[in-house]
Amino acid sequence: MAATVLPTVPPPRVAPEEDAYAAWYGRVLGWTVTGGPPVQLVTGIGFDVLELPSDAGTALLRRPVATGPVAVMGRRMRFLVAPGSAEELDGLLDWLEWGGVALDLTALGAGGRITAPAPPGPPPGESPRGAAVWLRPPEQGCEALLPALPGPGRAPGPAHGPDLVRLVAAAATECHRARLGRRTNGVRQPLAFS
């Protein structure tokens, strides 16, 4: 009896745009990418991420608070912040007196990853529904201007980048407002005065 030889199955092919995404992030921005498809951006090296519901994120973008690059994927918005900021989130929320409040505001730092949005520019084709996209795309060297805690003896400002405390305070407020709005099914309840 002859042994049957099973044909070998080739590994899955990566779409050409996935290769282009990975190359762009690595070559232009110098960011670490992994996995795929879809390509993943590694957090905790060049940036961390504050993630919140997209309705709260949309309201946050309308406020006069400085941000870095911002991406959206599905119903979540991602604000890039300086590396190490994820470790500060819980302490900042406590300090801002938001500790213990369910805000749906999270952070991704060392060891995390997010789906890489299509690089800025003309899209290679139509993006699938729910795909990650940049609302405020990154530029080369943007890591130096990501929201961060000011160092000792340094005040926040244009020379040192946006202030992480202000961003977290505004994000917490908008997350809370969005949560309350969802509870009332989008109908604002009138204030009752006695």
mmCIF file of C-alpha atoms in Angstrom:
data_model
loop_
_atom_site.group_PDB
_atom_site.id
_atom_site.type_symbol
_atom_site.label_atom_id
_atom_site.label_comp_id
_atom_site.label_asym_id
_atom_site.label_seq_id
_atom_site.Cartn_x
_atom_site.Cartn_y
_atom_site.Cartn_z
ATOM 1 C CA MET A 1 0.000 0.000 0.000
ATOM 2 C CA ALA A 2 1.446 3.313 -1.064
ATOM 3 C CA ALA A 3 1.507 6.222 1.336
ATOM 4 C CA THR A 4 -0.561 9.142 0.224
ATOM 5 C CA VAL A 5 1.144 12.467 0.191
ATOM 6 C CA LEU A 6 -1.018 15.347 1.254
ATOM 7 C CA PRO A 7 -0.480 18.558 -0.657
ATOM 8 C CA THR A 8 1.048 21.333 1.381
ATOM 9 C CA VAL A 9 -1.140 24.306 1.978
ATOM 10 C CA PRO A 10 0.568 27.624 1.377
ATOM 11 C CA PRO A 11 0.501 30.130 4.238
ATOM 12 C CA PRO A 12 -2.186 32.800 4.044
ATOM 13 C CA ARG A 13 -1.268 35.702 1.819
ATOM 14 C CA VAL A 14 -1.073 39.186 3.222
ATOM 15 C CA ALA A 15 -2.951 41.792 1.242
ATOM 16 C CA PRO A 16 -0.618 44.219 -0.551
ATOM 17 C CA GLU A 17 -2.084 47.165 1.365
ATOM 18 C CA GLU A 18 -1.214 45.436 4.666
ATOM 19 C CA ASP A 19 2.438 45.276 3.584
ATOM 20 C CA ALA A 20 2.246 48.941 2.578
ATOM 21 C CA TYR A 21 0.718 49.881 5.963
ATOM 22 C CA ALA A 22 3.438 48.067 7.885
ATOM 23 C CA ALA A 23 6.166 49.584 5.701
ATOM 24 C CA TRP A 24 4.766 53.106 6.107
ATOM 25 C CA TYR A 25 4.521 52.876 9.891
ATOM 26 C CA GLY A 26 8.013 51.408 10.179
ATOM 27 C CA ARG A 27 9.774 53.535 7.550
ATOM 28 C CA VAL A 28 8.077 56.937 7.937
ATOM 29 C CA LEU A 29 7.199 56.987 11.644
ATOM 30 C CA GLY A 30 9.653 54.410 13.000
ATOM 31 C CA TRP A 31 6.854 52.697 14.940
ATOM 32 C CA THR A 32 6.901 49.046 15.915
ATOM 33 C CA VAL A 33 4.343 46.922 14.080
ATOM 34 C CA THR A 34 3.398 43.311 14.630
ATOM 35 C CA GLY A 35 0.968 40.663 13.502
ATOM 36 C CA GLY A 36 -1.488 40.932 10.736
ATOM 37 C CA PRO A 37 -3.654 40.979 8.998
ATOM 38 C CA PRO A 38 -4.623 43.493 10.143
ATOM 39 C CA VAL A 39 -1.333 45.132 11.049
ATOM 40 C CA GLN A 40 -1.050 46.014 14.751
ATOM 41 C CA LEU A 41 0.773 49.002 16.262
ATOM 42 C CA VAL A 42 2.619 48.188 19.492
ATOM 43 C CA THR A 43 1.888 50.557 22.389
ATOM 44 C CA GLY A 44 4.239 51.521 25.182
ATOM 45 C CA ILE A 45 7.245 52.245 22.967
ATOM 46 C CA GLY A 46 6.564 55.409 20.926
ATOM 47 C CA PHE A 47 3.157 56.123 22.407
ATOM 48 C CA ASP A 48 0.419 54.937 24.748
ATOM 49 C CA VAL A 49 -3.297 55.164 23.996
ATOM 50 C CA LEU A 50 -6.263 56.614 25.878
ATOM 51 C CA GLU A 51 -9.356 54.799 24.632
ATOM 52 C CA LEU A 52 -12.947 55.923 25.153
ATOM 53 C CA PRO A 53 -16.367 55.587 23.535
ATOM 54 C CA SER A 54 -16.580 57.443 20.223
ATOM 55 C CA ASP A 55 -19.486 59.653 21.368
ATOM 56 C CA ALA A 56 -17.374 60.901 24.293
ATOM 57 C CA GLY A 57 -14.336 61.225 22.017
ATOM 58 C CA THR A 58 -16.276 63.296 19.496
ATOM 59 C CA ALA A 59 -17.338 65.680 22.280
ATOM 60 C CA LEU A 60 -13.743 65.797 23.541
ATOM 61 C CA LEU A 61 -12.482 66.826 20.099
ATOM 62 C CA ARG A 62 -14.845 69.828 20.211
ATOM 63 C CA ARG A 63 -13.255 71.087 23.434
ATOM 64 C CA PRO A 64 -10.262 73.437 23.480
ATOM 65 C CA VAL A 65 -7.933 70.692 24.753
ATOM 66 C CA ALA A 66 -4.714 69.927 22.903
ATOM 67 C CA THR A 67 -4.379 66.355 21.634
ATOM 68 C CA GLY A 68 -1.990 64.332 19.558
ATOM 69 C CA PRO A 69 -3.038 61.948 16.781
ATOM 70 C CA VAL A 70 -6.531 60.463 17.120
ATOM 71 C CA ALA A 71 -7.945 57.302 15.524
ATOM 72 C CA VAL A 72 -11.385 55.721 15.588
ATOM 73 C CA MET A 73 -12.315 52.076 15.172
ATOM 74 C CA GLY A 74 -15.937 51.076 15.429
ATOM 75 C CA ARG A 75 -17.393 52.646 18.545
ATOM 76 C CA ARG A 76 -14.040 53.407 20.204
ATOM 77 C CA MET A 77 -11.818 56.469 19.821
ATOM 78 C CA ARG A 78 -8.096 56.324 20.524
ATOM 79 C CA PHE A 79 -6.026 59.324 21.582
ATOM 80 C CA LEU A 80 -2.253 58.853 21.352
ATOM 81 C CA VAL A 81 -0.382 60.063 24.424
ATOM 82 C CA ALA A 82 3.232 59.919 25.582
ATOM 83 C CA PRO A 83 4.691 56.528 26.537
ATOM 84 C CA GLY A 84 4.208 55.818 30.235
ATOM 85 C CA SER A 85 0.913 57.745 30.382
ATOM 86 C CA ALA A 86 -1.137 54.545 30.654
ATOM 87 C CA GLU A 87 0.476 53.843 34.026
ATOM 88 C CA GLU A 88 -0.619 57.286 35.243
ATOM 89 C CA LEU A 89 -4.319 57.026 34.322
ATOM 90 C CA ASP A 90 -5.689 55.503 37.547
ATOM 91 C CA GLY A 91 -3.712 57.905 39.733
ATOM 92 C CA LEU A 92 -4.786 60.897 37.651
ATOM 93 C CA LEU A 93 -8.441 59.865 37.799
ATOM 94 C CA ASP A 94 -8.193 59.526 41.593
ATOM 95 C CA TRP A 95 -6.439 62.901 41.882
ATOM 96 C CA LEU A 96 -9.099 64.510 39.672
ATOM 97 C CA GLU A 97 -11.762 62.928 41.932
ATOM 98 C CA TRP A 98 -13.068 60.568 39.231
ATOM 99 C CA GLY A 99 -11.771 57.450 41.005
ATOM 100 C CA GLY A 100 -14.452 54.805 41.447
ATOM 101 C CA VAL A 101 -16.720 56.299 38.755
ATOM 102 C CA ALA A 102 -17.489 53.948 35.824
ATOM 103 C CA LEU A 103 -16.222 56.043 32.920
ATOM 104 C CA ASP A 104 -15.330 53.509 30.196
ATOM 105 C CA LEU A 105 -11.993 55.338 29.871
ATOM 106 C CA THR A 106 -9.051 52.970 29.534
ATOM 107 C CA ALA A 107 -5.387 53.155 28.596
ATOM 108 C CA LEU A 108 -3.071 50.861 26.675
ATOM 109 C CA GLY A 109 0.610 50.988 27.477
ATOM 110 C CA ALA A 110 3.551 48.591 27.470
ATOM 111 C CA GLY A 111 2.663 45.262 25.902
ATOM 112 C CA GLY A 112 -0.557 46.512 24.279
ATOM 113 C CA ARG A 113 -1.461 46.922 20.647
ATOM 114 C CA ILE A 114 -4.043 48.586 18.458
ATOM 115 C CA THR A 115 -5.155 47.917 14.907
ATOM 116 C CA ALA A 116 -3.200 50.153 12.549
ATOM 117 C CA PRO A 117 -5.444 52.575 10.683
ATOM 118 C CA ALA A 118 -4.788 53.097 6.993
ATOM 119 C CA PRO A 119 -1.931 55.587 6.584
ATOM 120 C CA PRO A 120 -2.973 59.132 5.663
ATOM 121 C CA GLY A 121 -3.424 59.852 1.992
ATOM 122 C CA PRO A 122 -5.570 58.408 -0.732
ATOM 123 C CA PRO A 123 -7.064 55.078 0.337
ATOM 124 C CA PRO A 124 -6.041 52.013 -1.672
ATOM 125 C CA GLY A 125 -9.706 51.068 -1.912
ATOM 126 C CA GLU A 126 -12.835 51.304 0.133
ATOM 127 C CA SER A 127 -12.194 50.674 3.826
ATOM 128 C CA PRO A 128 -14.309 47.931 5.353
ATOM 129 C CA ARG A 129 -17.034 49.077 7.731
ATOM 130 C CA GLY A 130 -15.628 49.457 11.234
ATOM 131 C CA ALA A 131 -11.998 49.626 10.019
ATOM 132 C CA ALA A 132 -9.613 51.826 11.987
ATOM 133 C CA VAL A 133 -9.145 55.300 10.478
ATOM 134 C CA TRP A 134 -7.192 58.379 11.500
ATOM 135 C CA LEU A 135 -9.207 61.459 12.470
ATOM 136 C CA ARG A 136 -6.013 63.375 13.244
ATOM 137 C CA PRO A 137 -3.181 61.466 11.544
ATOM 138 C CA PRO A 138 0.327 61.184 12.964
ATOM 139 C CA GLU A 139 3.293 62.896 11.395
ATOM 140 C CA GLN A 140 6.967 62.089 11.594
ATOM 141 C CA GLY A 141 8.304 63.177 14.998
ATOM 142 C CA CYS A 142 4.836 63.599 16.540
ATOM 143 C CA GLU A 143 5.900 61.609 19.622
ATOM 144 C CA ALA A 144 7.667 64.710 20.983
ATOM 145 C CA LEU A 145 4.334 66.564 21.084
ATOM 146 C CA LEU A 146 2.085 63.868 22.580
ATOM 147 C CA PRO A 147 0.153 64.795 25.734
ATOM 148 C CA ALA A 148 2.319 64.050 28.783
ATOM 149 C CA LEU A 149 2.753 64.946 32.419
ATOM 150 C CA PRO A 150 5.087 67.910 32.759
ATOM 151 C CA GLY A 151 8.465 67.003 34.168
ATOM 152 C CA PRO A 152 9.846 68.529 37.364
ATOM 153 C CA GLY A 153 10.279 72.269 36.989
ATOM 154 C CA ARG A 154 8.588 72.300 33.570
ATOM 155 C CA ALA A 155 5.215 73.829 32.944
ATOM 156 C CA PRO A 156 2.927 72.410 30.286
ATOM 157 C CA GLY A 157 2.815 74.440 27.112
ATOM 158 C CA PRO A 158 3.725 74.515 23.443
ATOM 159 C CA ALA A 159 7.423 73.919 24.118
ATOM 160 C CA HIS A 160 6.698 70.768 26.136
ATOM 161 C CA GLY A 161 3.611 69.389 24.386
ATOM 162 C CA PRO A 162 -0.011 69.171 25.509
ATOM 163 C CA ASP A 163 -0.864 68.531 29.141
ATOM 164 C CA LEU A 164 -1.996 64.973 29.962
ATOM 165 C CA VAL A 165 -3.842 66.138 33.097
ATOM 166 C CA ARG A 166 -6.083 68.479 31.082
ATOM 167 C CA LEU A 167 -6.735 65.794 28.467
ATOM 168 C CA VAL A 168 -7.656 63.161 31.080
ATOM 169 C CA ALA A 169 -9.875 65.636 32.989
ATOM 170 C CA ALA A 170 -11.751 66.564 29.792
ATOM 171 C CA ALA A 171 -11.964 62.909 28.677
ATOM 172 C CA ALA A 172 -13.375 61.835 32.051
ATOM 173 C CA THR A 173 -15.988 64.594 31.923
ATOM 174 C CA GLU A 174 -17.068 63.665 28.390
ATOM 175 C CA CYS A 175 -17.160 59.936 29.213
ATOM 176 C CA HIS A 176 -19.417 60.679 32.184
ATOM 177 C CA ARG A 177 -21.677 62.963 30.127
ATOM 178 C CA ALA A 178 -21.941 60.372 27.343
ATOM 179 C CA ARG A 179 -22.792 57.642 29.851
ATOM 180 C CA LEU A 180 -25.522 59.761 31.395
ATOM 181 C CA GLY A 181 -26.818 60.622 27.932
ATOM 182 C CA ARG A 182 -27.001 56.953 26.976
ATOM 183 C CA ARG A 183 -28.897 56.191 30.198
ATOM 184 C CA THR A 184 -31.629 58.630 29.285
ATOM 185 C CA ASN A 185 -31.718 57.317 25.691
ATOM 186 C CA GLY A 186 -30.474 60.611 24.330
ATOM 187 C CA VAL A 187 -33.293 62.619 25.930
ATOM 188 C CA ARG A 188 -32.065 65.279 28.291
ATOM 189 C CA GLN A 189 -34.130 65.460 31.407
ATOM 190 C CA PRO A 190 -35.140 68.958 32.591
ATOM 191 C CA LEU A 191 -33.747 70.042 35.927
ATOM 192 C CA ALA A 192 -36.383 70.041 38.644
ATOM 193 C CA PHE A 193 -36.376 73.025 40.968
ATOM 194 C CA SER A 194 -38.407 73.004 44.165
#
